[in-house]
Amino acid sequence: MLSENSRARGSAVGAPPPAGDRGLDVTLILALGTFAVGTDAFIVAGFLPAMAGDLDVSVAAAGQSVTAFAITYAALAPVIATVTAGVPRRRLLMVALLVLCAANVVAALAPTFALLLIGRILSAVGAAAYTPTASAVSASLVRPQLRARALAVVIGGLTVATALGVPLGNVLGGWLGWRGALGLVAALCAVGAAGVVLLMPAVPGNPRVPLKARLAVLRRPAVTSVLSLTVFGMTASYTVYAYSVPAFESVGAGDAIPAVLFLYGLGAVAGNICSGYFTDRVGAVRVLTGAYLAMALGLGMLALLAAQEISAAPLAIVLAAVWGAASWAQTPPQQHRLIAEAPQEAPLVVSLNSSSIYLGIGAGTLLGGLFLPLGPPVVFGAGAAIALLSLGALGLSVDLGRKNS
C-alpha cells in the first residue's frame, strides 16, 4: 500500500492540487480546524474571573495562562515547522488537533493553576503545528490572484472563533462552569480532526531543511520588519482582550458583556474578510493603515469613556466591533506581504508570522495584566498608544521593503 506521501506525490503528478475557486472551497475544511484552534485560544477570556476564583489566583495572574499559551506558540512554531517538514500535511494537521483535544481535557480536569498552565502549554504545541501549516497549504491551493482571500478564509476560522468562542465561553462558563466549557472545546477539536481526515486531499510534506538554514530568511530586513510589525499590531490588539470583562464593566457594559464580546468577534470576522478582499484590490499597506487608525480610535474612545466614568453600553458595543475588525484586518495583508518578500519560503514565513502573532498576544496580555491594577482607562489607553506606534512601524517597514526591492 502506498504511503500518504507517495499517494500525494502521485496525485500531484497525475492531478494537480485544486486551483482557483475550487481551491478556495477546499480551504473551508482548513478553516474548520482553525475555528477549533481559535476557540481553544480565545474562550478563556470569557470565563477568566470564574476560573481565577476557582483556582484561587487573581484575575491578572489567571490571564497569564493566555501569555503562557502565546509565548509557547511563538517559540515552538518554527521549531515544529522544521521537525515536521517531511510529514504529510493531512496527517500533521490531524495529529495537531488531537493534541489540542488532549490538552483541553487536561486543563478541564486541572485541580491547580500549575496543572492548568501545563494544559495550556500543551495546547500551544498543537496550535503551533496546525495554524501555520493550514495557512501555507491554503496559499498553495489557489492561484496567486486569490492568495489573500484563501489566507483570509483559513484565518477566518480564528476570527469566527472570536465571534463565538469568547461569548460562548462567557455563557457556557455560567451554565456548565469553565471546566465544562473546556471539555466542549476538546470535543470540537476532535470533530475538526475528523473533518481533516475525511475531507482534506492528501498533500505531501516539504523537503527537510535545518532550522538554522530555515531561519536565514530572518537576515532579510524586509522580512524582519514585517514580522516586527505583526508583533506591535497584535500587542496593541491584545492589551485589553484577556481582561475585556472587567474593562468593559468600567464603561457600563457589565450586563452586556456577551453582546460586547460577540460584536468584537463579529467585527473581527468582517475585518478579516474585507481585508483579504481589499488587499487583493488596493494593496496591503493601505489596508494596514486603515486598521491601525481604526484600532487607535476605537481603543482611545473607550479609554476616554472609562476615564470619565461614562456609562455608555451601546457605544461601547460599537467600539468593540471596531476594535475587533481592526485587530483581525492585520493578518491577511501581513501574510501576503511576507509571501511576496519570500515566495520560496512561504511555509516558513507564514509560521514565523504566526509566531509573531502569538508573541504579540503574549506581550499584550502581559502588559494588560501589569496595567490592570491602574484601572481600565490605562489598559484601553495603552492599547491605543501601541496601535499608533504600529502605524509608525508600518512606515518604516514599507521604507525597508523599497530599499531592498
PDB file of C-alpha atoms in Angstrom, residues 113-401:
ATOM      1  CA  PHE A 113      -3.402  26.574  38.395  1.00  0.00           C
ATOM      2  CA  ALA A 114       0.004  24.937  37.754  1.00  0.00           C
ATOM      3  CA  LEU A 115      -1.617  21.933  36.070  1.00  0.00           C
ATOM      4  CA  LEU A 116      -3.896  24.228  34.100  1.00  0.00           C
ATOM      5  CA  LEU A 117      -0.789  26.009  32.796  1.00  0.00           C
ATOM      6  CA  ILE A 118       0.607  22.661  31.661  1.00  0.00           C
ATOM      7  CA  GLY A 119      -2.604  22.025  29.731  1.00  0.00           C
ATOM      8  CA  ARG A 120      -2.439  25.468  28.122  1.00  0.00           C
ATOM      9  CA  ILE A 121       1.205  24.960  27.128  1.00  0.00           C
ATOM     10  CA  LEU A 122       0.339  21.587  25.567  1.00  0.00           C
ATOM     11  CA  SER A 123      -2.495  23.313  23.695  1.00  0.00           C
ATOM     12  CA  ALA A 124       0.014  25.768  22.290  1.00  0.00           C
ATOM     13  CA  VAL A 125       2.084  22.896  20.902  1.00  0.00           C
ATOM     14  CA  GLY A 126      -0.898  21.616  18.920  1.00  0.00           C
ATOM     15  CA  ALA A 127      -1.844  25.098  17.751  1.00  0.00           C
ATOM     16  CA  ALA A 128       1.731  25.860  16.666  1.00  0.00           C
ATOM     17  CA  ALA A 129       1.689  22.756  14.488  1.00  0.00           C
ATOM     18  CA  TYR A 130      -1.753  23.391  12.997  1.00  0.00           C
ATOM     19  CA  THR A 131      -2.264  27.047  12.118  1.00  0.00           C
ATOM     20  CA  PRO A 132       0.906  27.805  10.089  1.00  0.00           C
ATOM     21  CA  THR A 133       0.554  24.521   8.200  1.00  0.00           C
ATOM     22  CA  ALA A 134      -3.088  25.206   7.369  1.00  0.00           C
ATOM     23  CA  SER A 135      -2.268  28.724   6.160  1.00  0.00           C
ATOM     24  CA  ALA A 136       0.625  27.573   3.967  1.00  0.00           C
ATOM     25  CA  VAL A 137      -1.435  24.747   2.460  1.00  0.00           C
ATOM     26  CA  SER A 138      -4.290  27.142   1.667  1.00  0.00           C
ATOM     27  CA  ALA A 139      -1.929  29.514  -0.174  1.00  0.00           C
ATOM     28  CA  SER A 140      -0.638  26.620  -2.283  1.00  0.00           C
ATOM     29  CA  LEU A 141      -4.122  25.523  -3.366  1.00  0.00           C
ATOM     30  CA  VAL A 142      -5.084  28.688  -5.264  1.00  0.00           C
ATOM     31  CA  ARG A 143      -3.697  30.905  -7.997  1.00  0.00           C
ATOM     32  CA  PRO A 144      -1.750  33.980  -6.825  1.00  0.00           C
ATOM     33  CA  GLN A 145      -4.626  36.386  -7.528  1.00  0.00           C
ATOM     34  CA  LEU A 146      -6.728  34.593  -4.890  1.00  0.00           C
ATOM     35  CA  ARG A 147      -3.987  34.006  -2.332  1.00  0.00           C
ATOM     36  CA  ALA A 148      -5.024  36.741   0.116  1.00  0.00           C
ATOM     37  CA  ARG A 149      -8.621  35.520   0.017  1.00  0.00           C
ATOM     38  CA  ALA A 150      -7.555  31.915   0.672  1.00  0.00           C
ATOM     39  CA  LEU A 151      -5.493  33.080   3.639  1.00  0.00           C
ATOM     40  CA  ALA A 152      -8.466  35.109   4.851  1.00  0.00           C
ATOM     41  CA  VAL A 153     -10.713  32.011   4.711  1.00  0.00           C
ATOM     42  CA  VAL A 154      -8.325  30.000   6.890  1.00  0.00           C
ATOM     43  CA  ILE A 155      -7.705  32.855   9.316  1.00  0.00           C
ATOM     44  CA  GLY A 156     -11.479  33.344   9.168  1.00  0.00           C
ATOM     45  CA  GLY A 157     -11.792  30.211  11.285  1.00  0.00           C
ATOM     46  CA  LEU A 158      -9.909  32.060  14.014  1.00  0.00           C
ATOM     47  CA  THR A 159     -11.998  35.185  13.651  1.00  0.00           C
ATOM     48  CA  VAL A 160     -15.282  33.264  13.748  1.00  0.00           C
ATOM     49  CA  ALA A 161     -13.935  31.694  16.941  1.00  0.00           C
ATOM     50  CA  THR A 162     -13.514  35.180  18.397  1.00  0.00           C
ATOM     51  CA  ALA A 163     -17.115  35.922  17.434  1.00  0.00           C
ATOM     52  CA  LEU A 164     -18.453  32.741  19.014  1.00  0.00           C
ATOM     53  CA  GLY A 165     -15.725  31.361  21.278  1.00  0.00           C
ATOM     54  CA  VAL A 166     -15.430  34.181  23.806  1.00  0.00           C
ATOM     55  CA  PRO A 167     -19.158  34.954  24.274  1.00  0.00           C
ATOM     56  CA  LEU A 168     -19.777  31.204  24.231  1.00  0.00           C
ATOM     57  CA  GLY A 169     -17.167  30.854  26.959  1.00  0.00           C
ATOM     58  CA  ASN A 170     -18.920  33.579  28.934  1.00  0.00           C
ATOM     59  CA  VAL A 171     -22.327  31.885  28.567  1.00  0.00           C
ATOM     60  CA  LEU A 172     -21.140  28.293  28.967  1.00  0.00           C
ATOM     61  CA  GLY A 173     -18.976  29.311  31.902  1.00  0.00           C
ATOM     62  CA  GLY A 174     -22.201  30.396  33.609  1.00  0.00           C
ATOM     63  CA  TRP A 175     -24.187  27.318  32.585  1.00  0.00           C
ATOM     64  CA  LEU A 176     -21.627  24.500  32.776  1.00  0.00           C
ATOM     65  CA  GLY A 177     -18.713  26.093  34.580  1.00  0.00           C
ATOM     66  CA  TRP A 178     -15.369  26.814  32.932  1.00  0.00           C
ATOM     67  CA  ARG A 179     -14.359  23.156  33.162  1.00  0.00           C
ATOM     68  CA  GLY A 180     -17.383  22.068  31.147  1.00  0.00           C
ATOM     69  CA  ALA A 181     -16.639  24.779  28.582  1.00  0.00           C
ATOM     70  CA  LEU A 182     -13.089  23.462  28.106  1.00  0.00           C
ATOM     71  CA  GLY A 183     -14.499  19.946  27.764  1.00  0.00           C
ATOM     72  CA  LEU A 184     -16.647  21.144  24.866  1.00  0.00           C
ATOM     73  CA  VAL A 185     -13.555  22.687  23.258  1.00  0.00           C
ATOM     74  CA  ALA A 186     -11.869  19.268  23.460  1.00  0.00           C
ATOM     75  CA  ALA A 187     -14.842  17.742  21.623  1.00  0.00           C
ATOM     76  CA  LEU A 188     -14.692  20.481  18.972  1.00  0.00           C
ATOM     77  CA  CYS A 189     -11.005  19.735  18.330  1.00  0.00           C
ATOM     78  CA  ALA A 190     -11.855  16.048  17.871  1.00  0.00           C
ATOM     79  CA  VAL A 191     -14.537  16.965  15.312  1.00  0.00           C
ATOM     80  CA  GLY A 192     -12.024  19.162  13.494  1.00  0.00           C
ATOM     81  CA  ALA A 193      -9.545  16.273  13.332  1.00  0.00           C
ATOM     82  CA  ALA A 194     -12.218  14.005  11.853  1.00  0.00           C
ATOM     83  CA  GLY A 195     -13.054  16.665   9.252  1.00  0.00           C
ATOM     84  CA  VAL A 196      -9.429  16.929   8.159  1.00  0.00           C
ATOM     85  CA  VAL A 197      -9.107  13.153   7.794  1.00  0.00           C
ATOM     86  CA  LEU A 198     -12.356  12.740   5.870  1.00  0.00           C
ATOM     87  CA  LEU A 199     -12.376  15.806   3.621  1.00  0.00           C
ATOM     88  CA  MET A 200      -8.906  17.198   3.060  1.00  0.00           C
ATOM     89  CA  PRO A 201      -6.971  15.978  -0.002  1.00  0.00           C
ATOM     90  CA  ALA A 202      -3.576  14.350   0.530  1.00  0.00           C
ATOM     91  CA  VAL A 203      -0.723  16.863   0.375  1.00  0.00           C
ATOM     92  CA  PRO A 204       2.921  15.760   0.682  1.00  0.00           C
ATOM     93  CA  GLY A 205       5.369  17.142   3.178  1.00  0.00           C
ATOM     94  CA  ASN A 206       8.179  19.512   2.303  1.00  0.00           C
ATOM     95  CA  PRO A 207      11.924  18.860   1.972  1.00  0.00           C
ATOM     96  CA  ARG A 208      13.715  18.789   5.325  1.00  0.00           C
ATOM     97  CA  VAL A 209      15.808  21.890   5.911  1.00  0.00           C
ATOM     98  CA  PRO A 210      17.885  22.527   9.087  1.00  0.00           C
ATOM     99  CA  LEU A 211      16.442  25.134  11.441  1.00  0.00           C
ATOM    100  CA  LYS A 212      19.497  27.367  11.018  1.00  0.00           C
ATOM    101  CA  ALA A 213      19.048  27.382   7.257  1.00  0.00           C
ATOM    102  CA  ARG A 214      15.307  27.979   7.570  1.00  0.00           C
ATOM    103  CA  LEU A 215      15.828  30.962   9.858  1.00  0.00           C
ATOM    104  CA  ALA A 216      18.291  32.511   7.413  1.00  0.00           C
ATOM    105  CA  VAL A 217      15.291  34.362   5.997  1.00  0.00           C
ATOM    106  CA  LEU A 218      15.381  36.498   9.149  1.00  0.00           C
ATOM    107  CA  ARG A 219      18.544  38.118   7.829  1.00  0.00           C
ATOM    108  CA  ARG A 220      16.381  39.907   5.274  1.00  0.00           C
ATOM    109  CA  PRO A 221      15.455  43.336   6.712  1.00  0.00           C
ATOM    110  CA  ALA A 222      12.225  43.466   4.706  1.00  0.00           C
ATOM    111  CA  VAL A 223      11.045  40.198   6.290  1.00  0.00           C
ATOM    112  CA  THR A 224      12.036  41.081   9.859  1.00  0.00           C
ATOM    113  CA  SER A 225      10.362  44.492   9.577  1.00  0.00           C
ATOM    114  CA  VAL A 226       7.072  42.861   8.578  1.00  0.00           C
ATOM    115  CA  LEU A 227       7.327  40.343  11.434  1.00  0.00           C
ATOM    116  CA  SER A 228       8.119  43.119  13.922  1.00  0.00           C
ATOM    117  CA  LEU A 229       5.050  44.994  12.756  1.00  0.00           C
ATOM    118  CA  THR A 230       2.927  41.907  13.402  1.00  0.00           C
ATOM    119  CA  VAL A 231       4.216  41.830  16.993  1.00  0.00           C
ATOM    120  CA  PHE A 232       3.424  45.540  17.505  1.00  0.00           C
ATOM    121  CA  GLY A 233      -0.035  45.285  15.991  1.00  0.00           C
ATOM    122  CA  MET A 234      -1.092  42.210  17.950  1.00  0.00           C
ATOM    123  CA  THR A 235       0.325  43.669  21.181  1.00  0.00           C
ATOM    124  CA  ALA A 236      -1.963  46.668  20.663  1.00  0.00           C
ATOM    125  CA  SER A 237      -4.932  44.393  19.984  1.00  0.00           C
ATOM    126  CA  TYR A 238      -4.439  42.126  22.990  1.00  0.00           C
ATOM    127  CA  THR A 239      -3.514  44.556  25.745  1.00  0.00           C
ATOM    128  CA  VAL A 240      -7.238  44.660  26.545  1.00  0.00           C
ATOM    129  CA  TYR A 241      -8.506  41.328  25.216  1.00  0.00           C
ATOM    130  CA  ALA A 242      -7.967  38.888  28.107  1.00  0.00           C
ATOM    131  CA  TYR A 243      -9.291  41.484  30.550  1.00  0.00           C
ATOM    132  CA  SER A 244     -12.245  42.568  28.430  1.00  0.00           C
ATOM    133  CA  VAL A 245     -14.808  41.532  31.080  1.00  0.00           C
ATOM    134  CA  PRO A 246     -13.566  43.892  33.843  1.00  0.00           C
ATOM    135  CA  ALA A 247     -12.518  46.532  31.270  1.00  0.00           C
ATOM    136  CA  PHE A 248     -15.974  46.829  29.679  1.00  0.00           C
ATOM    137  CA  GLU A 249     -17.688  46.789  33.050  1.00  0.00           C
ATOM    138  CA  SER A 250     -15.993  50.164  33.593  1.00  0.00           C
ATOM    139  CA  VAL A 251     -17.964  51.737  30.718  1.00  0.00           C
ATOM    140  CA  GLY A 252     -21.350  50.475  31.847  1.00  0.00           C
ATOM    141  CA  ALA A 253     -21.431  47.334  29.747  1.00  0.00           C
ATOM    142  CA  GLY A 254     -21.312  44.873  32.630  1.00  0.00           C
ATOM    143  CA  ASP A 255     -24.775  43.493  31.840  1.00  0.00           C
ATOM    144  CA  ALA A 256     -23.998  43.342  28.123  1.00  0.00           C
ATOM    145  CA  ILE A 257     -20.662  41.500  28.209  1.00  0.00           C
ATOM    146  CA  PRO A 258     -21.877  38.642  25.933  1.00  0.00           C
ATOM    147  CA  ALA A 259     -23.050  41.242  23.384  1.00  0.00           C
ATOM    148  CA  VAL A 260     -19.763  43.153  23.654  1.00  0.00           C
ATOM    149  CA  LEU A 261     -17.740  40.005  23.091  1.00  0.00           C
ATOM    150  CA  PHE A 262     -19.986  38.837  20.256  1.00  0.00           C
ATOM    151  CA  LEU A 263     -19.772  42.210  18.475  1.00  0.00           C
ATOM    152  CA  TYR A 264     -15.991  42.198  18.906  1.00  0.00           C
ATOM    153  CA  GLY A 265     -15.909  38.820  17.195  1.00  0.00           C
ATOM    154  CA  LEU A 266     -18.404  39.823  14.522  1.00  0.00           C
ATOM    155  CA  GLY A 267     -16.217  42.836  13.770  1.00  0.00           C
ATOM    156  CA  ALA A 268     -13.209  40.527  13.643  1.00  0.00           C
ATOM    157  CA  VAL A 269     -14.900  38.300  11.046  1.00  0.00           C
ATOM    158  CA  ALA A 270     -15.882  41.295   8.918  1.00  0.00           C
ATOM    159  CA  GLY A 271     -12.446  42.887   9.227  1.00  0.00           C
ATOM    160  CA  ASN A 272     -10.699  39.668   8.219  1.00  0.00           C
ATOM    161  CA  ILE A 273     -12.909  39.032   5.188  1.00  0.00           C
ATOM    162  CA  CYS A 274     -12.782  42.634   3.988  1.00  0.00           C
ATOM    163  CA  SER A 275      -9.022  42.884   4.486  1.00  0.00           C
ATOM    164  CA  GLY A 276      -8.424  39.822   2.318  1.00  0.00           C
ATOM    165  CA  TYR A 277     -10.620  41.252  -0.431  1.00  0.00           C
ATOM    166  CA  PHE A 278      -9.190  44.779  -0.295  1.00  0.00           C
ATOM    167  CA  THR A 279      -5.582  43.568  -0.016  1.00  0.00           C
ATOM    168  CA  ASP A 280      -6.056  41.931  -3.406  1.00  0.00           C
ATOM    169  CA  ARG A 281      -7.682  45.134  -4.707  1.00  0.00           C
ATOM    170  CA  VAL A 282      -5.839  48.143  -3.208  1.00  0.00           C
ATOM    171  CA  GLY A 283      -2.751  46.655  -1.561  1.00  0.00           C
ATOM    172  CA  ALA A 284      -1.637  45.595   1.907  1.00  0.00           C
ATOM    173  CA  VAL A 285      -0.236  48.934   3.091  1.00  0.00           C
ATOM    174  CA  ARG A 286      -3.499  50.840   2.654  1.00  0.00           C
ATOM    175  CA  VAL A 287      -5.437  48.121   4.452  1.00  0.00           C
ATOM    176  CA  LEU A 288      -2.983  48.100   7.372  1.00  0.00           C
ATOM    177  CA  THR A 289      -3.008  51.895   7.633  1.00  0.00           C
ATOM    178  CA  GLY A 290      -6.777  51.891   7.965  1.00  0.00           C
ATOM    179  CA  ALA A 291      -6.673  49.064  10.515  1.00  0.00           C
ATOM    180  CA  TYR A 292      -4.191  50.777  12.856  1.00  0.00           C
ATOM    181  CA  LEU A 293      -6.022  54.102  12.679  1.00  0.00           C
ATOM    182  CA  ALA A 294      -9.345  52.407  13.450  1.00  0.00           C
ATOM    183  CA  MET A 295      -7.827  50.474  16.352  1.00  0.00           C
ATOM    184  CA  ALA A 296      -6.271  53.586  17.883  1.00  0.00           C
ATOM    185  CA  LEU A 297      -9.565  55.469  17.522  1.00  0.00           C
ATOM    186  CA  GLY A 298     -11.710  52.680  18.991  1.00  0.00           C
ATOM    187  CA  LEU A 299      -9.487  51.943  21.995  1.00  0.00           C
ATOM    188  CA  GLY A 300      -8.799  55.655  22.561  1.00  0.00           C
ATOM    189  CA  MET A 301     -12.516  56.438  22.785  1.00  0.00           C
ATOM    190  CA  LEU A 302     -13.014  53.545  25.207  1.00  0.00           C
ATOM    191  CA  ALA A 303     -10.178  54.950  27.345  1.00  0.00           C
ATOM    192  CA  LEU A 304     -11.925  58.344  27.460  1.00  0.00           C
ATOM    193  CA  LEU A 305     -15.267  56.777  28.409  1.00  0.00           C
ATOM    194  CA  ALA A 306     -13.632  54.754  31.189  1.00  0.00           C
ATOM    195  CA  ALA A 307     -11.636  57.736  32.479  1.00  0.00           C
ATOM    196  CA  GLN A 308     -14.755  59.925  32.634  1.00  0.00           C
ATOM    197  CA  GLU A 309     -16.739  57.055  34.195  1.00  0.00           C
ATOM    198  CA  ILE A 310     -19.344  57.448  31.468  1.00  0.00           C
ATOM    199  CA  SER A 311     -21.863  54.618  31.254  1.00  0.00           C
ATOM    200  CA  ALA A 312     -22.372  54.123  27.528  1.00  0.00           C
ATOM    201  CA  ALA A 313     -23.048  50.464  26.819  1.00  0.00           C
ATOM    202  CA  PRO A 314     -24.405  50.908  23.235  1.00  0.00           C
ATOM    203  CA  LEU A 315     -21.385  52.989  22.200  1.00  0.00           C
ATOM    204  CA  ALA A 316     -19.019  50.544  23.919  1.00  0.00           C
ATOM    205  CA  ILE A 317     -20.531  47.687  21.920  1.00  0.00           C
ATOM    206  CA  VAL A 318     -19.994  49.577  18.639  1.00  0.00           C
ATOM    207  CA  LEU A 319     -16.402  50.425  19.624  1.00  0.00           C
ATOM    208  CA  ALA A 320     -15.792  46.753  20.479  1.00  0.00           C
ATOM    209  CA  ALA A 321     -16.806  45.874  16.905  1.00  0.00           C
ATOM    210  CA  VAL A 322     -14.392  48.494  15.524  1.00  0.00           C
ATOM    211  CA  TRP A 323     -11.603  47.139  17.739  1.00  0.00           C
ATOM    212  CA  GLY A 324     -12.290  43.559  16.616  1.00  0.00           C
ATOM    213  CA  ALA A 325     -12.371  44.489  12.928  1.00  0.00           C
ATOM    214  CA  ALA A 326      -9.095  46.402  13.168  1.00  0.00           C
ATOM    215  CA  SER A 327      -7.395  43.612  15.127  1.00  0.00           C
ATOM    216  CA  TRP A 328      -8.077  40.868  12.600  1.00  0.00           C
ATOM    217  CA  ALA A 329      -7.747  43.002   9.486  1.00  0.00           C
ATOM    218  CA  GLN A 330      -3.972  42.802  10.032  1.00  0.00           C
ATOM    219  CA  THR A 331      -3.275  39.159   9.333  1.00  0.00           C
ATOM    220  CA  PRO A 332      -4.139  38.581   5.631  1.00  0.00           C
ATOM    221  CA  PRO A 333      -2.185  41.653   4.389  1.00  0.00           C
ATOM    222  CA  GLN A 334       0.782  40.825   6.604  1.00  0.00           C
ATOM    223  CA  GLN A 335       0.901  37.237   5.367  1.00  0.00           C
ATOM    224  CA  HIS A 336       0.508  38.476   1.810  1.00  0.00           C
ATOM    225  CA  ARG A 337       3.485  40.848   2.258  1.00  0.00           C
ATOM    226  CA  LEU A 338       5.667  38.087   3.682  1.00  0.00           C
ATOM    227  CA  ILE A 339       4.890  35.622   0.899  1.00  0.00           C
ATOM    228  CA  ALA A 340       5.650  38.347  -1.651  1.00  0.00           C
ATOM    229  CA  GLU A 341       9.015  39.027   0.031  1.00  0.00           C
ATOM    230  CA  ALA A 342       9.984  35.327   0.306  1.00  0.00           C
ATOM    231  CA  PRO A 343       7.852  33.203  -2.057  1.00  0.00           C
ATOM    232  CA  GLN A 344      10.238  30.242  -1.922  1.00  0.00           C
ATOM    233  CA  GLU A 345       9.978  30.118   1.883  1.00  0.00           C
ATOM    234  CA  ALA A 346       6.218  30.664   2.113  1.00  0.00           C
ATOM    235  CA  PRO A 347       5.515  27.916   4.723  1.00  0.00           C
ATOM    236  CA  LEU A 348       8.361  29.183   6.891  1.00  0.00           C
ATOM    237  CA  VAL A 349       7.487  32.875   6.789  1.00  0.00           C
ATOM    238  CA  VAL A 350       3.832  32.067   7.477  1.00  0.00           C
ATOM    239  CA  SER A 351       4.895  30.052  10.545  1.00  0.00           C
ATOM    240  CA  LEU A 352       7.152  32.911  11.649  1.00  0.00           C
ATOM    241  CA  ASN A 353       4.231  35.303  11.252  1.00  0.00           C
ATOM    242  CA  SER A 354       2.117  33.009  13.416  1.00  0.00           C
ATOM    243  CA  SER A 355       4.913  33.093  15.997  1.00  0.00           C
ATOM    244  CA  SER A 356       4.875  36.876  15.812  1.00  0.00           C
ATOM    245  CA  ILE A 357       1.089  36.963  16.216  1.00  0.00           C
ATOM    246  CA  TYR A 358       1.266  34.929  19.396  1.00  0.00           C
ATOM    247  CA  LEU A 359       4.315  36.792  20.658  1.00  0.00           C
ATOM    248  CA  GLY A 360       2.209  39.944  20.313  1.00  0.00           C
ATOM    249  CA  ILE A 361      -0.738  38.266  22.062  1.00  0.00           C
ATOM    250  CA  GLY A 362       1.565  37.224  24.911  1.00  0.00           C
ATOM    251  CA  ALA A 363       3.140  40.661  25.199  1.00  0.00           C
ATOM    252  CA  GLY A 364      -0.239  42.388  25.077  1.00  0.00           C
ATOM    253  CA  THR A 365      -1.720  40.095  27.740  1.00  0.00           C
ATOM    254  CA  LEU A 366       1.336  40.607  29.947  1.00  0.00           C
ATOM    255  CA  LEU A 367       1.118  44.395  29.593  1.00  0.00           C
ATOM    256  CA  GLY A 368      -2.630  44.318  30.214  1.00  0.00           C
ATOM    257  CA  GLY A 369      -2.077  42.360  33.414  1.00  0.00           C
ATOM    258  CA  LEU A 370       0.516  44.888  34.580  1.00  0.00           C
ATOM    259  CA  PHE A 371      -1.736  47.854  33.770  1.00  0.00           C
ATOM    260  CA  LEU A 372      -4.983  46.344  35.120  1.00  0.00           C
ATOM    261  CA  PRO A 373      -4.323  47.403  38.754  1.00  0.00           C
ATOM    262  CA  LEU A 374      -4.021  51.013  37.456  1.00  0.00           C
ATOM    263  CA  GLY A 375      -7.525  50.865  36.061  1.00  0.00           C
ATOM    264  CA  PRO A 376      -9.318  50.143  32.761  1.00  0.00           C
ATOM    265  CA  PRO A 377      -8.608  53.634  31.309  1.00  0.00           C
ATOM    266  CA  VAL A 378      -4.888  52.860  31.405  1.00  0.00           C
ATOM    267  CA  VAL A 379      -5.428  49.434  29.792  1.00  0.00           C
ATOM    268  CA  PHE A 380      -7.519  50.906  26.951  1.00  0.00           C
ATOM    269  CA  GLY A 381      -5.112  53.847  26.553  1.00  0.00           C
ATOM    270  CA  ALA A 382      -2.066  51.602  26.349  1.00  0.00           C
ATOM    271  CA  GLY A 383      -3.670  49.616  23.515  1.00  0.00           C
ATOM    272  CA  ALA A 384      -4.470  52.824  21.619  1.00  0.00           C
ATOM    273  CA  ALA A 385      -0.918  54.137  22.055  1.00  0.00           C
ATOM    274  CA  ILE A 386       0.643  50.911  20.780  1.00  0.00           C
ATOM    275  CA  ALA A 387      -1.699  50.987  17.760  1.00  0.00           C
ATOM    276  CA  LEU A 388      -0.300  54.425  16.869  1.00  0.00           C
ATOM    277  CA  LEU A 389       3.247  53.076  17.299  1.00  0.00           C
ATOM    278  CA  SER A 390       2.271  50.267  14.904  1.00  0.00           C
ATOM    279  CA  LEU A 391       1.311  52.864  12.314  1.00  0.00           C
ATOM    280  CA  GLY A 392       4.810  54.344  12.581  1.00  0.00           C
ATOM    281  CA  ALA A 393       6.353  50.867  12.359  1.00  0.00           C
ATOM    282  CA  LEU A 394       4.362  50.293   9.151  1.00  0.00           C
ATOM    283  CA  GLY A 395       6.033  53.317   7.560  1.00  0.00           C
ATOM    284  CA  LEU A 396       9.493  52.021   8.500  1.00  0.00           C
ATOM    285  CA  SER A 397       8.600  48.562   7.179  1.00  0.00           C
ATOM    286  CA  VAL A 398       7.497  49.986   3.829  1.00  0.00           C
ATOM    287  CA  ASP A 399      10.721  52.018   3.528  1.00  0.00           C
ATOM    288  CA  LEU A 400      12.850  48.927   4.210  1.00  0.00           C
ATOM    289  CA  GLY A 401      10.897  46.949   1.624  1.00  0.00           C
TER     290      GLY A 401
END
